[in-house]
C-alpha atoms as a printed R data frame, in Angstrom:
    type eleno elety resid chain resno       x       y       z
1   ATOM     1    CA   MET     A     1   1.579  15.868 -12.178
2   ATOM     2    CA   THR     A     2   1.356  12.190 -13.029
3   ATOM     3    CA   GLY     A     3  -0.593  10.922 -15.981
4   ATOM     4    CA   PRO     A     4  -2.702   7.814 -16.315
5   ATOM     5    CA   SER     A     5   0.159   5.789 -17.825
6   ATOM     6    CA   SER     A     6   2.476   6.783 -14.972
7   ATOM     7    CA   ASP     A     7  -0.136   5.704 -12.432
8   ATOM     8    CA   ALA     A     8  -0.619   2.418 -14.274
9   ATOM     9    CA   ASP     A     9   3.150   1.807 -14.315
10  ATOM    10    CA   THR     A    10   3.332   2.497 -10.586
11  ATOM    11    CA   ALA     A    11   0.402   0.175  -9.915
12  ATOM    12    CA   GLU     A    12   2.030  -2.569 -11.987
13  ATOM    13    CA   ARG     A    13   5.331  -2.193 -10.092
14  ATOM    14    CA   LEU     A    14   3.504  -2.310  -6.748
15  ATOM    15    CA   LEU     A    15   1.585  -5.366  -7.842
16  ATOM    16    CA   ALA     A    16   4.751  -7.127  -9.011
17  ATOM    17    CA   HIS     A    17   6.440  -6.330  -5.701
18  ATOM    18    CA   ALA     A    18   3.435  -7.528  -3.692
19  ATOM    19    CA   ARG     A    19   3.284 -10.752  -5.720
20  ATOM    20    CA   GLN     A    20   6.990 -11.387  -5.132
21  ATOM    21    CA   LEU     A    21   6.543 -10.795  -1.396
22  ATOM    22    CA   TYR     A    22   3.584 -13.158  -1.407
23  ATOM    23    CA   GLN     A    23   5.620 -15.848  -3.183
24  ATOM    24    CA   ASN     A    24   8.447 -15.501  -0.668
25  ATOM    25    CA   LEU     A    25   6.058 -15.745   2.266
26  ATOM    26    CA   ALA     A    26   4.243 -18.680   0.671
27  ATOM    27    CA   GLY     A    27   7.567 -20.517   0.511
28  ATOM    28    CA   GLU     A    28   8.257 -19.766   4.156
29  ATOM    29    CA   LEU     A    29   4.762 -20.905   5.066
30  ATOM    30    CA   SER     A    30   5.284 -24.181   3.194
31  ATOM    31    CA   LYS     A    31   8.486 -24.806   5.159
32  ATOM    32    CA   ALA     A    32   6.690 -24.004   8.408
33  ATOM    33    CA   LEU     A    33   3.813 -26.349   7.578
34  ATOM    34    CA   ARG     A    34   6.244 -29.208   6.912
35  ATOM    35    CA   THR     A    35   7.701 -28.822  10.412
36  ATOM    36    CA   ILE     A    36   4.406 -28.496  12.304
37  ATOM    37    CA   ALA     A    37   4.277 -32.204  13.117
38  ATOM    38    CA   SER     A    38   7.761 -32.197  14.641
39  ATOM    39    CA   ASP     A    39   8.492 -31.391  18.277
40  ATOM    40    CA   GLU     A    40   9.824 -27.858  18.158
41  ATOM    41    CA   GLU     A    41  10.348 -25.342  20.875
42  ATOM    42    CA   VAL     A    42   7.837 -22.603  21.648
43  ATOM    43    CA   GLU     A    43   9.842 -19.887  19.860
44  ATOM    44    CA   ALA     A    44   9.647 -21.811  16.603
45  ATOM    45    CA   ALA     A    45   5.877 -22.062  17.007
46  ATOM    46    CA   LYS     A    46   5.711 -18.294  17.542
47  ATOM    47    CA   GLY     A    47   7.762 -17.819  14.392
48  ATOM    48    CA   ARG     A    48   5.333 -19.936  12.412
49  ATOM    49    CA   ALA     A    49   2.409 -17.909  13.706
50  ATOM    50    CA   GLU     A    50   4.153 -14.688  12.656
51  ATOM    51    CA   THR     A    51   4.885 -16.165   9.223
52  ATOM    52    CA   ILE     A    52   1.231 -17.083   8.797
53  ATOM    53    CA   ARG     A    53   0.143 -13.558   9.817
54  ATOM    54    CA   SER     A    54   2.617 -12.057   7.348
55  ATOM    55    CA   HIS     A    55   1.341 -14.414   4.664
56  ATOM    56    CA   ARG     A    56  -2.244 -13.319   5.219
57  ATOM    57    CA   LYS     A    57  -1.282  -9.646   5.197
58  ATOM    58    CA   ALA     A    58   0.715 -10.037   1.985
59  ATOM    59    CA   LEU     A    59  -2.142 -11.904   0.332
60  ATOM    60    CA   GLN     A    60  -4.577  -9.162   1.344
61  ATOM    61    CA   THR     A    61  -2.220  -6.539  -0.097
62  ATOM    62    CA   VAL     A    62  -1.942  -8.420  -3.389
63  ATOM    63    CA   LEU     A    63  -5.704  -8.755  -3.636
64  ATOM    64    CA   GLU     A    64  -6.291  -5.073  -2.829
65  ATOM    65    CA   ILE     A    65  -3.727  -3.906  -5.391
66  ATOM    66    CA   GLU     A    66  -5.150  -6.223  -8.048
67  ATOM    67    CA   LEU     A    67  -8.675  -4.998  -7.337
68  ATOM    68    CA   GLN     A    68  -7.604  -1.357  -7.529
69  ATOM    69    CA   PHE     A    69  -5.645  -2.039 -10.716
70  ATOM    70    CA   ILE     A    70  -8.698  -3.664 -12.309
71  ATOM    71    CA   LYS     A    71 -10.934  -0.782 -11.254
72  ATOM    72    CA   ASP     A    72  -8.473   1.779 -12.602
73  ATOM    73    CA   SER     A    73  -8.056  -0.034 -15.901
74  ATOM    74    CA   GLN     A    74 -11.832  -0.230 -16.390
75  ATOM    75    CA   LYS     A    75 -12.321   3.506 -16.035
76  ATOM    76    CA   ALA     A    76 -13.168   4.850 -19.443
77  ATOM    77    CA   GLU     A    77 -12.861   8.509 -18.631
78  ATOM    78    CA   THR     A    78  -9.647  10.302 -17.856
79  ATOM    79    CA   SER     A    79 -10.893  13.515 -16.360
80  ATOM    80    CA   HIS     A    80  -8.606  16.165 -14.978
81  ATOM    81    CA   VAL     A    81 -10.896  17.636 -12.353
82  ATOM    82    CA   ILE     A    82  -9.433  19.931  -9.747
83  ATOM    83    CA   ASP     A    83 -10.544  19.185  -6.211
84  ATOM    84    CA   LEU     A    84 -11.234  22.708  -5.011
85  ATOM    85    CA   GLU     A    85 -11.935  21.636  -1.435
86  ATOM    86    CA   ALA     A    86  -8.592  19.853  -1.182
87  ATOM    87    CA   ALA     A    87  -6.803  22.833  -2.754
88  ATOM    88    CA   ARG     A    88  -8.517  25.236  -0.375
89  ATOM    89    CA   ALA     A    89  -7.623  23.056   2.615
90  ATOM    90    CA   GLU     A    90  -3.982  22.942   1.466
91  ATOM    91    CA   VAL     A    91  -3.860  26.729   1.108
92  ATOM    92    CA   TYR     A    92  -5.319  27.148   4.602
93  ATOM    93    CA   ARG     A    93  -2.794  24.670   6.061
94  ATOM    94    CA   ARG     A    94   0.085  26.550   4.444
95  ATOM    95    CA   LEU     A    95  -1.239  29.906   5.646
96  ATOM    96    CA   ASP     A    96  -1.593  28.528   9.162
97  ATOM    97    CA   ARG     A    97   1.985  27.251   9.101
98  ATOM    98    CA   LEU     A    98   3.178  30.588   7.768
99  ATOM    99    CA   ALA     A    99   1.296  32.466  10.495
100 ATOM   100    CA   ALA     A   100   2.624  30.099  13.182
101 ATOM   101    CA   SER     A   101   6.195  30.620  12.041
102 ATOM   102    CA   GLY     A   102   5.816  34.397  12.173
103 ATOM   103    CA   GLY     A   103   6.197  34.759   8.440
104 ATOM   104    CA   ASP     A   104   2.927  36.595   8.006
105 ATOM   105    CA   ARG     A   105   4.365  40.019   8.821
106 ATOM   106    CA   GLY     A   106   3.252  42.453   6.176
107 ATOM   107    CA   VAL     A   107   5.807  43.863   3.785
108 ATOM   108    CA   ALA     A   108   5.492  47.618   3.652
């Protein structure tokens, strides 16, 4: 079971990774923007479009992680509530797998 500090550490690592990815893509985008005015072949134009799409996706990821990190850090309560519905669903899934594999034969 992970605690709040472990979750915060994971979120910080994910955020740092997403920021680094964003910086790398921003650099690639800057290079692509400098060459837009030049006469390049169609494949290079496709590459620029893909770089721009990657840039947008990375930016969205950074923003989502930052937002989640802010929300998590603002939570005052640290409750340890058990989700009974999720636990019940997991038990049923495991029983179904056990029954499907033939492992439900009674031990007598």
